[in-house]
Coordinates of C-alpha atoms in Angstrom, one line a residue:
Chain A
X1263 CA 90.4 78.7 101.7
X1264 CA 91.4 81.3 99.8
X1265 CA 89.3 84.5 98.9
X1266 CA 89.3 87.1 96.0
X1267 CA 87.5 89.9 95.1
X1268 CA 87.2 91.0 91.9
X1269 CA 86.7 94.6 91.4
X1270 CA 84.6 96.7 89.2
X1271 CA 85.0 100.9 88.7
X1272 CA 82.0 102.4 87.2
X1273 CA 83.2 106.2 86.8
X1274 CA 80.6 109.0 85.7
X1275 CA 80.4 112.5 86.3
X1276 CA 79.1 113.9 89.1
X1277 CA 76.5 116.7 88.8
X1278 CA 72.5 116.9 89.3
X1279 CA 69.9 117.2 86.6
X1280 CA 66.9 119.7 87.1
X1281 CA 64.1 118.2 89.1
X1282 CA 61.1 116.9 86.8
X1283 CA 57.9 117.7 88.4
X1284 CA 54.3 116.3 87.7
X1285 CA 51.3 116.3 90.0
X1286 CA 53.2 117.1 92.8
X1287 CA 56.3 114.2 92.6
X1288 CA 59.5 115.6 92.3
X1289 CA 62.1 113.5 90.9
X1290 CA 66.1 114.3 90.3
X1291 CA 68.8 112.3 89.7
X1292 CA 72.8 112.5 89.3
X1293 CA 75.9 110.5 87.8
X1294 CA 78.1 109.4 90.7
X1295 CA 81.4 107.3 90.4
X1296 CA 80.9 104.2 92.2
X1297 CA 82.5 101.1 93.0
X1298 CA 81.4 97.6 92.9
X1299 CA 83.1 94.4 94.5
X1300 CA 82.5 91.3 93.8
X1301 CA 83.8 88.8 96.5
X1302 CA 84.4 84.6 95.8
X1303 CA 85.9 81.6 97.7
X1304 CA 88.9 80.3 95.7
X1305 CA 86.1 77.8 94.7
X1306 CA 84.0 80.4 92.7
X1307 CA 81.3 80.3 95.3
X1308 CA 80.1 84.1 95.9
X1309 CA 80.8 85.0 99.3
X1310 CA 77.1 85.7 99.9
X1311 CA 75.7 88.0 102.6
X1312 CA 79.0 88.5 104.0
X1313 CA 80.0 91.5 106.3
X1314 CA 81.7 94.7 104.2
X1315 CA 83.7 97.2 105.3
X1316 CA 84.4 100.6 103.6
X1317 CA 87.5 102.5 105.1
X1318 CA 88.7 105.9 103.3
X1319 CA 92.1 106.9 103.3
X1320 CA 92.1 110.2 105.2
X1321 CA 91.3 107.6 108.6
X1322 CA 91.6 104.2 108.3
X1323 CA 90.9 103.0 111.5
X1324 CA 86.9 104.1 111.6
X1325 CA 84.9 102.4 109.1
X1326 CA 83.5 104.8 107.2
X1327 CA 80.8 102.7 105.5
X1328 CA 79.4 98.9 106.0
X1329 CA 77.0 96.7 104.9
X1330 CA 76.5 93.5 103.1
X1331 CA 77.4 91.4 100.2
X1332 CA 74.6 90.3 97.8
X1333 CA 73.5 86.3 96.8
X1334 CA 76.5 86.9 94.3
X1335 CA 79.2 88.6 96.8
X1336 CA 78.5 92.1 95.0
X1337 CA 78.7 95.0 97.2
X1338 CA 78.7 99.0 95.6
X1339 CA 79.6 101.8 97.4
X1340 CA 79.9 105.6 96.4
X1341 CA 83.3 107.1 97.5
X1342 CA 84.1 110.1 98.5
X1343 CA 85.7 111.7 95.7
X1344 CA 86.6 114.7 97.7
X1345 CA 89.4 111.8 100.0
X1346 CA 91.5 111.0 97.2
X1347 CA 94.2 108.3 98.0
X1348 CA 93.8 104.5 98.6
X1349 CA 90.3 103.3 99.7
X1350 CA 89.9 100.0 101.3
X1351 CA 87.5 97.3 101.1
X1352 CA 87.2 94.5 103.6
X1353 CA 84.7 91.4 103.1
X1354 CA 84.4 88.8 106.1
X1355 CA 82.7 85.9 106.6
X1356 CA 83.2 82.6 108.6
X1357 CA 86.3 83.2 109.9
X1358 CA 87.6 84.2 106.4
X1359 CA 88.7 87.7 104.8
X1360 CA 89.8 89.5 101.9
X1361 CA 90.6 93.2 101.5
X1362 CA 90.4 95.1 97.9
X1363 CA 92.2 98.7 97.9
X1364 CA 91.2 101.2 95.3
X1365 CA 93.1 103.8 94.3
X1366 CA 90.8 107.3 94.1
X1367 CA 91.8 110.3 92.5
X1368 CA 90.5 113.9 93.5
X1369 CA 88.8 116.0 90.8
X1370 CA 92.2 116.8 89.5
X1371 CA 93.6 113.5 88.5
X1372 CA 96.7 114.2 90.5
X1373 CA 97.6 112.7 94.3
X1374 CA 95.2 109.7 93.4
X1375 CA 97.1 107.9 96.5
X1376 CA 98.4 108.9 100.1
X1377 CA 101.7 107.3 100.8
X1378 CA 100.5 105.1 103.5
X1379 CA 96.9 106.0 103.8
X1380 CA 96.6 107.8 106.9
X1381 CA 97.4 110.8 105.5
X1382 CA 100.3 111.2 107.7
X1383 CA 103.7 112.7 105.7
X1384 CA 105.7 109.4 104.4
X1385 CA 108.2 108.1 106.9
X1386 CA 111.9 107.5 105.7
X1387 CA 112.4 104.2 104.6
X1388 CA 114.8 101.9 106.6
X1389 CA 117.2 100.1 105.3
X1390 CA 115.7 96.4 104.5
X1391 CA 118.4 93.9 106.1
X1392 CA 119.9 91.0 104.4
X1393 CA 118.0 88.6 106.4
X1394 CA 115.0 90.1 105.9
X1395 CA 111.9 88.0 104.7
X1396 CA 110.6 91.0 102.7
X1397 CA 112.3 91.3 99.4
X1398 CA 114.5 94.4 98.9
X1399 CA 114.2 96.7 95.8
X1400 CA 117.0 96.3 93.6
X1401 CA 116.6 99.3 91.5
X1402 CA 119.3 101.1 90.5
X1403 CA 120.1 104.4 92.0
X1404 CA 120.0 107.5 89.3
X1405 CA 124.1 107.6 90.2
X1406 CA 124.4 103.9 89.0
X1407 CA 122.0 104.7 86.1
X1408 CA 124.4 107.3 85.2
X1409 CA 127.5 105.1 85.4
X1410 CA 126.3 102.8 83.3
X1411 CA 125.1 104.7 80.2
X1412 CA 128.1 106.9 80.8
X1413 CA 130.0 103.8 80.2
X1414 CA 128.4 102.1 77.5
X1415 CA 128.0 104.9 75.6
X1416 CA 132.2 105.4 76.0
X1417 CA 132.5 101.4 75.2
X1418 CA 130.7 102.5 72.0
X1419 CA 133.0 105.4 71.3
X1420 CA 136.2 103.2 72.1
X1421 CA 135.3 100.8 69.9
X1422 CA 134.9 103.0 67.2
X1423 CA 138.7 104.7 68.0
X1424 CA 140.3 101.0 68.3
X1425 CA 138.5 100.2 64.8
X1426 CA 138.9 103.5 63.6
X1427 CA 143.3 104.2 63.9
X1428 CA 144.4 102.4 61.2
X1429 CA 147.5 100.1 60.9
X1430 CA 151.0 101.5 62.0
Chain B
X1032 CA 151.8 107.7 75.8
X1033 CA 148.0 108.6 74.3
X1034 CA 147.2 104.4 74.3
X1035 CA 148.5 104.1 77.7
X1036 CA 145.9 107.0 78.9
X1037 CA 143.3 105.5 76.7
X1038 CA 143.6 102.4 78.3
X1039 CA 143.8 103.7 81.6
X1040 CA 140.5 105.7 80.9
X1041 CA 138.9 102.6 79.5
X1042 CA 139.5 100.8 82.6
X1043 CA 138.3 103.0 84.9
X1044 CA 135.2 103.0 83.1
X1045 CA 135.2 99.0 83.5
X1046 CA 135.8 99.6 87.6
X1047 CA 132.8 102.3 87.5
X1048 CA 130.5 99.7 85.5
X1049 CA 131.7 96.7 88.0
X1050 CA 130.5 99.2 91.1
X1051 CA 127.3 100.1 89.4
X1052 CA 126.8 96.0 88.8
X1053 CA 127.7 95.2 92.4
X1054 CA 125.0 98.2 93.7
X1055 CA 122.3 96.3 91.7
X1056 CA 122.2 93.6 94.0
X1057 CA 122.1 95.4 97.6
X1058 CA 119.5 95.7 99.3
X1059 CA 118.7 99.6 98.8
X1060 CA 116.5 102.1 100.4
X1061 CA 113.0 101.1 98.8
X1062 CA 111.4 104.7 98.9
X1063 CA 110.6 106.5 95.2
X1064 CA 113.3 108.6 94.4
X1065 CA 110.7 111.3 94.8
X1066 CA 109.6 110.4 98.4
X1067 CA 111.0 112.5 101.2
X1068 CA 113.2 110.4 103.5
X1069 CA 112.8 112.3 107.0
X1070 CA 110.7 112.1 109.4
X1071 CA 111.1 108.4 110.5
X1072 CA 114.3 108.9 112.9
X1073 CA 113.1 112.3 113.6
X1074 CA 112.1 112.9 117.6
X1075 CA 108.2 112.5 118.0
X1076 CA 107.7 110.8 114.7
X1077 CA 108.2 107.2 116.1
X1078 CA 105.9 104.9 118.0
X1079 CA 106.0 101.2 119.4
X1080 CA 104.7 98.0 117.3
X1081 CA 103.7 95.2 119.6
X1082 CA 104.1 92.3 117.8
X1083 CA 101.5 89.4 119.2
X1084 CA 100.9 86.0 118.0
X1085 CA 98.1 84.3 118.1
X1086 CA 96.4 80.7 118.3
X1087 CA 93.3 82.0 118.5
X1088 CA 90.3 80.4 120.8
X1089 CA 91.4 76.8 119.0
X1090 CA 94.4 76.8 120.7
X1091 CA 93.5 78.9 124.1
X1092 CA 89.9 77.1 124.7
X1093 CA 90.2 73.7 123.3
X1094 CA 87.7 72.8 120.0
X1095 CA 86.4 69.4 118.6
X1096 CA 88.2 68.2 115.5
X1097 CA 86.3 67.1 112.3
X1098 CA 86.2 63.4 113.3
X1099 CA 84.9 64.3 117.1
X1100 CA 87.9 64.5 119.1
X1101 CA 87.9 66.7 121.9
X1102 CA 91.2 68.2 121.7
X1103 CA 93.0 70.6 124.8
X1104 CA 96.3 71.8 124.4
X1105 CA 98.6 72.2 127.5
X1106 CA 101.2 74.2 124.8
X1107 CA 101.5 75.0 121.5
X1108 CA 105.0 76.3 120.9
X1109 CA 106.1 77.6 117.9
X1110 CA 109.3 79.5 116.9
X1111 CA 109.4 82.8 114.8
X1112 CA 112.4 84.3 113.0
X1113 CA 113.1 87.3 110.8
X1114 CA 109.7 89.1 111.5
X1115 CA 108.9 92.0 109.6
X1116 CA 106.4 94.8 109.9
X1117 CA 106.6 96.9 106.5
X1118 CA 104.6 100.0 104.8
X1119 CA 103.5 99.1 101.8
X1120 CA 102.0 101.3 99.0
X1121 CA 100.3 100.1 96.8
X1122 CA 99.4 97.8 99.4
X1123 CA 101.0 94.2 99.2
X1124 CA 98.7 91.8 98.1
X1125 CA 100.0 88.4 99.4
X1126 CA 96.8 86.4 97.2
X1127 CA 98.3 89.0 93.8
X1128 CA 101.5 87.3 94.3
X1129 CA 104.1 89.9 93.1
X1130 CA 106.6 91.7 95.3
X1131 CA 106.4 92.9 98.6
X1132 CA 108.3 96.5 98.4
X1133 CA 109.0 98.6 102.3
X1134 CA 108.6 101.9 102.4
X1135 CA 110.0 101.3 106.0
X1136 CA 110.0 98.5 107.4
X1137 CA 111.3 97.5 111.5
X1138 CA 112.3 93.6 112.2
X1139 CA 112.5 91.6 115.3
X1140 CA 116.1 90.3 116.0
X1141 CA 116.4 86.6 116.8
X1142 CA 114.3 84.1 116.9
X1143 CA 111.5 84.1 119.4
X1144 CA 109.6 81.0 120.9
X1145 CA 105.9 81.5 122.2
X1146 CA 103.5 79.5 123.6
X1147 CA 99.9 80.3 121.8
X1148 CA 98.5 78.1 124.2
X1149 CA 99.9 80.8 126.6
X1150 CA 96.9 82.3 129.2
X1151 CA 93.0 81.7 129.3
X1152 CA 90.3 82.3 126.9
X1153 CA 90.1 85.8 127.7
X1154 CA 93.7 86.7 127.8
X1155 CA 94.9 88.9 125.0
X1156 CA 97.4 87.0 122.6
X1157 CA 100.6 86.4 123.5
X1158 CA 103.6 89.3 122.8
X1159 CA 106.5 88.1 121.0
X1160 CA 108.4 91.6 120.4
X1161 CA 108.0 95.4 121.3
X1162 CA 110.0 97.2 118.6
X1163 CA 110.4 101.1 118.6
X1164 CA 108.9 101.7 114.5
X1165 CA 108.2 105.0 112.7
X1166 CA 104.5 106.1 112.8
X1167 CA 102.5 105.2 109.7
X1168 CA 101.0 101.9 108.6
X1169 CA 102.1 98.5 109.0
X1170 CA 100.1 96.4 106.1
X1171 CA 102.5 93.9 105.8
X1172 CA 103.7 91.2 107.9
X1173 CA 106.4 88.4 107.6
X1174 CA 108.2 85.9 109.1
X1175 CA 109.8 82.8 108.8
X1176 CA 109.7 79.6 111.4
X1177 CA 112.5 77.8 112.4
X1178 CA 113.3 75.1 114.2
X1179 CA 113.7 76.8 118.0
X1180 CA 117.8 76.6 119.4
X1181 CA 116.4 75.9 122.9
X1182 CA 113.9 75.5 125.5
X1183 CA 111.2 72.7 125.8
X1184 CA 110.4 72.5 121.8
X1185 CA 114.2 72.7 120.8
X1186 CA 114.8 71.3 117.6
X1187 CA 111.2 72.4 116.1
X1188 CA 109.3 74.7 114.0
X1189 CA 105.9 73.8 115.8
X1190 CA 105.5 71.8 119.2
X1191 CA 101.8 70.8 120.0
X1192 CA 101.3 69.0 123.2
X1193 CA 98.0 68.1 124.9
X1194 CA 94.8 65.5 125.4
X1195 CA 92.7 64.7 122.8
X1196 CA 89.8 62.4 123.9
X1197 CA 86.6 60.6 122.0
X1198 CA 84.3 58.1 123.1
X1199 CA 85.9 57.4 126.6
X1200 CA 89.3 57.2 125.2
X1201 CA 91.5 60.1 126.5
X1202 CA 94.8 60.5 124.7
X1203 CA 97.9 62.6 125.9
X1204 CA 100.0 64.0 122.5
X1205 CA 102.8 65.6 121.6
X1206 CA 103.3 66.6 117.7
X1207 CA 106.1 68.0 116.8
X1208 CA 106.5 69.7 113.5
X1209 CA 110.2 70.0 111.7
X1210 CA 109.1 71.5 108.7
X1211 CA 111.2 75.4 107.8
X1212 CA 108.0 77.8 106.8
X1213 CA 108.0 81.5 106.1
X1214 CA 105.0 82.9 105.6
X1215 CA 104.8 87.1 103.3
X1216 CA 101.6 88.6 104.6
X1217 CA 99.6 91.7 103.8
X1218 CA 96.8 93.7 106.2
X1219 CA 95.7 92.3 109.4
X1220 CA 91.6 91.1 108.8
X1221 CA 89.7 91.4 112.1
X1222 CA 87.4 92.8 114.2
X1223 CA 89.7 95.6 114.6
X1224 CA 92.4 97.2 112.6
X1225 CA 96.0 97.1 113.3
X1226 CA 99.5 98.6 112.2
X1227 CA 98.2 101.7 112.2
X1228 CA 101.0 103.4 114.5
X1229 CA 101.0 107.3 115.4
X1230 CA 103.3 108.9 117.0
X1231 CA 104.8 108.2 120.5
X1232 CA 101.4 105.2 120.4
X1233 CA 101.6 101.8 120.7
X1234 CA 99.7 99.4 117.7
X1235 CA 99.3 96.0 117.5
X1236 CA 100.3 93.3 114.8
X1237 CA 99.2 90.2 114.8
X1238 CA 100.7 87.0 113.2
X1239 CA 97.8 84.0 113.4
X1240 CA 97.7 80.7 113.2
X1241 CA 95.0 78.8 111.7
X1242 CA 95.3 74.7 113.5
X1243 CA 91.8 74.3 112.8
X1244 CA 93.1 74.2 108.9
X1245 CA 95.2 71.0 110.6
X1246 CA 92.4 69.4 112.7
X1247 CA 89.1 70.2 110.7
X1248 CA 86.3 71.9 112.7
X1249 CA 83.7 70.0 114.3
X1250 CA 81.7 72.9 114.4
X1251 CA 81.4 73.4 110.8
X1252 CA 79.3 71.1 108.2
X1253 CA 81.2 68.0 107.3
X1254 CA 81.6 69.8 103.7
X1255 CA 82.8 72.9 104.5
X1256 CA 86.0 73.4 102.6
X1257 CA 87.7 74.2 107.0
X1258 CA 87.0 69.8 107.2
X1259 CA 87.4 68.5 103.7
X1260 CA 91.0 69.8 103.5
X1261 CA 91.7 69.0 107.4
X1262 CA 93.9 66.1 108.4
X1263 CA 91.5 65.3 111.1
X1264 CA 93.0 63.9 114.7
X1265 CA 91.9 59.9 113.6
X1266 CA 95.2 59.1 111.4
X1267 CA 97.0 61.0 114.5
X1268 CA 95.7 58.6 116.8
X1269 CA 96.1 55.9 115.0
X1270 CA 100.3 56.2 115.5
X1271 CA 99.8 56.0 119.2
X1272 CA 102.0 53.5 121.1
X1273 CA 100.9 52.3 124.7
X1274 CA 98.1 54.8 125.2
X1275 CA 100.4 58.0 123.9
X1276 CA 100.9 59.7 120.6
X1277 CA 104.6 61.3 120.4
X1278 CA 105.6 61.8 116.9
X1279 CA 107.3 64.0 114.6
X1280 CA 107.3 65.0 110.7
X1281 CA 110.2 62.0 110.2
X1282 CA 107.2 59.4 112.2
X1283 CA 104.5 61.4 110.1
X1284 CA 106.1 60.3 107.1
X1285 CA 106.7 57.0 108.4
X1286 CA 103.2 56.1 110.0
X1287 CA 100.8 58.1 108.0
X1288 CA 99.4 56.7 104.6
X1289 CA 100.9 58.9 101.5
X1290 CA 97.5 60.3 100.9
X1291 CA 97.9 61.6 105.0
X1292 CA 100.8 62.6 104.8
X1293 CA 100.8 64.7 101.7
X1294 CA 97.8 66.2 103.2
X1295 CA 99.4 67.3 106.3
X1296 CA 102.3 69.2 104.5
X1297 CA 99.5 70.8 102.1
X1298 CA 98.4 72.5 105.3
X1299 CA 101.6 73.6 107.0
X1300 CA 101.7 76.4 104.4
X1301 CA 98.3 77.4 105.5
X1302 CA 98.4 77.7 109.2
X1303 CA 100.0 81.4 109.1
X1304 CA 97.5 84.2 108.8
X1305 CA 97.4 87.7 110.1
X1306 CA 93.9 88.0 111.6
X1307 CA 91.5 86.1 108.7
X1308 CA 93.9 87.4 105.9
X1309 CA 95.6 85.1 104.3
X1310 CA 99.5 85.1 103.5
X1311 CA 102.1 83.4 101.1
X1312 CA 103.9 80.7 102.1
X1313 CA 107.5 80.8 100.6
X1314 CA 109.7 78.4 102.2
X1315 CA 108.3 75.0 102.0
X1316 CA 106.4 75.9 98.8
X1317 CA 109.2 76.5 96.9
X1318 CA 110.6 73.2 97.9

């Protein structure tokens, strides 16, 4: 059976508000930018009360947060805005699992994701082989890009000289 | 003189757009043009992948199948080609669909057979390949199955052998499975993570193999989605000949109904995992 999770971003500022005080009950409250999963069976069925595990990007091997799904497969969780990069989100249950990742920018906007989440400097890429099961990219290298326009754009020009000489 | 040079320069260009074309369709270096491309050959930045596959306690322990048989296996071979451990980021979503692109990627020559059935219930699972891999993190797995060149399940993709028994009866089986799969993957989903290789460590990948998707779980409610898309073991046995059931997908097709039948290639595609994660299967789909 097949699994998704649907994924919802609530983002507010973060920042306290002055405590309000009255017969002795102190009260404050802040904005924080949270993040809300929702996980279902392929069915639609909410993967209720399922296990849910939070890992941040800066060490993905320790789960830095866990709990459980609600009756509707909802689970929130506060990140760390402070580990920007790629956050991931495993739900489990009976023998089944799904895993959301969320991107998470520092206060900046910028570096929103590590390269491989582990914070470690990206390796060099090896060269995919023919046989591979992983599709290659098949972008064009900024040389080929070059070639290319360079020779449309002289196509253009050519045409225009053969039109443009007249009969002899 | 000037149109021979002009058409000397024009075709020149032609030859430079022809290269360009050609380049298009190589397999190229997958990194960002951005990305630094250094550190993975670099001395100290390189660990070892241990690539496992895995039956899981199904295959190793024996289970009952969603119409009571009590099934052991003696071996479950199956043969692996063309696997794959790649870096992905974004991470590849097998369930999203689109594209698997490396980073890096490191691939097991060859095609290697494996017994799941391999060991007792406590053994770890069973190592297909060591490969030498730059540190970082393998979230994506692949692999294709092929029918294996030699050895005791030559010929096939999957080889189950075994006794299945119910009510008294106790039937010896061999099932062999013809069928080309290839299964894309993303993370390993377990009790622990894997891929996650630093350097000069070893980590673990895992490729997995769900047979209770083929069997039904006896374990699990009758209406659990695990036994109302399960082929069950009864329109197995029911092709057995002189107290023995030895067939293959040719005497599937033959001997099972064309409900059956379609059910059991429905599941093929499903069997590959990595850990509970679930993976695309692109081979006999696209058929």
């Amino acid at each position: 059976m097949r699994l998704k999770l649907a994924l919802a971003l609530a983002l507010g500022a973060v920042g306290w508000a002055l405590p309000v005080l009255g017969h002795g009950v102190g009260m404050e409250h802040r904005r924080v930018s949270s993040v809300e999963v929702q996980a279902r069976f392929e069915t639609g069925e909410p993967m209720a009360q399922a296990q849910v595990l939070v890992y941040a990007p800066d060490d993905p091997a320790e789960i830095w947060q866990q709990g459980t799904t609600d009756d509707q497969g909802r689970f929130s969780f506060v990140p760390d805005e402070s580990v920007p990069g790629t956050w991931e989100v495993v739900v489990r249950q009976a023998g089944h699992g799904a895993i959301a990742t969320i991107p998470v920018s520092d206060g900046a906007g910028a570096g929103a994701e590590t390269n491989n989440g582990t914070g470690e400097p990206a390796p060099a890429t090896t060269e995919p082989s023919a046989s591979s099961v992983i599709s290659p990219n098949t972008t064009l290298s900024p040389v080929q890009r070059s070639i290319t326009i360079g020779s449309v754009i002289w196509g253009f020009i050519g045409t225009a000289l053969f039109f443009a000489r007249g009969k002899r | 003189m000037q149109r021979n040079s002009f058409k000397a320069f024009t075709l020149g260009c032609l030859a430079l757009v022809g290269l360009a074309g050609c380049g298009s369709e190589s397999p190229t270096a997958t990194a960002p043009e951005t990305e630094p491309t250094e550190t993975a050959s670099a001395e100290g930045d390189r660990g070892t992948l241990v690539i496992r596959a895995n039956g899981e306690d199904f295959v190793r322990e024996g289970f009952t199948t969603k119409d009571g048989w009590e099934v052991q296996f003696d071996n479950v071979y199956v043969s692996l080609a063309d696997i794959t451990a790649a870096q992905t980021d974004p991470p590849f979503d097998p369930e999203a669909g689109g594209t698997l692109e490396a980073k890096a990627e490191v691939k097991v020559e060859g095609t290697q057979v494996v017994d799941l059935a391999e060991g007792d219930e406590s053994a770890d699972p069973v190592m297909v390949s060591e490969v030498e891999a730059p540190a970082g993190r393998f979230n994506a797995l692949a692999w294709r199955m092929v029918p294996a060149e030699s050895g005791p399940s030559e010929g096939y993709t999957v080889w189950m052998q075994g006794t299945a028994s119910k009510d008294g009866e106790t039937l010896p089986f061999a099932i062999k499975v013809n069928e080309e799969l290839a299964f894309t993957c993303g993370d390993f989903i377990g009790d622990e993570r894997k891929g996650i290789l630093a350097a000069d460590e070893e980590a673990d990948l895992e490729a997995t193999f769900h047979f209770d998707h083929l069997f039904g779980d006896g374990g699990a409610p009758p209406d659990d989605s695990i036994n109302t898309g399960a082929l069950g073991f009864d329109p197995l046995a029911a092709l057995a000949t002189n107290g023995t059931l030895d067939v293959d997908s040719a005497a599937l097709q033959a001997g099972l109904s064309e409900e059956d039948y379609t059910t059991f290639l429905a599941i093929l595609p499903s069997l590959g995992h990595v850990g509970e994660g679930h993976c695309e299967e692109v081979r006999l789909t696209a058929l």
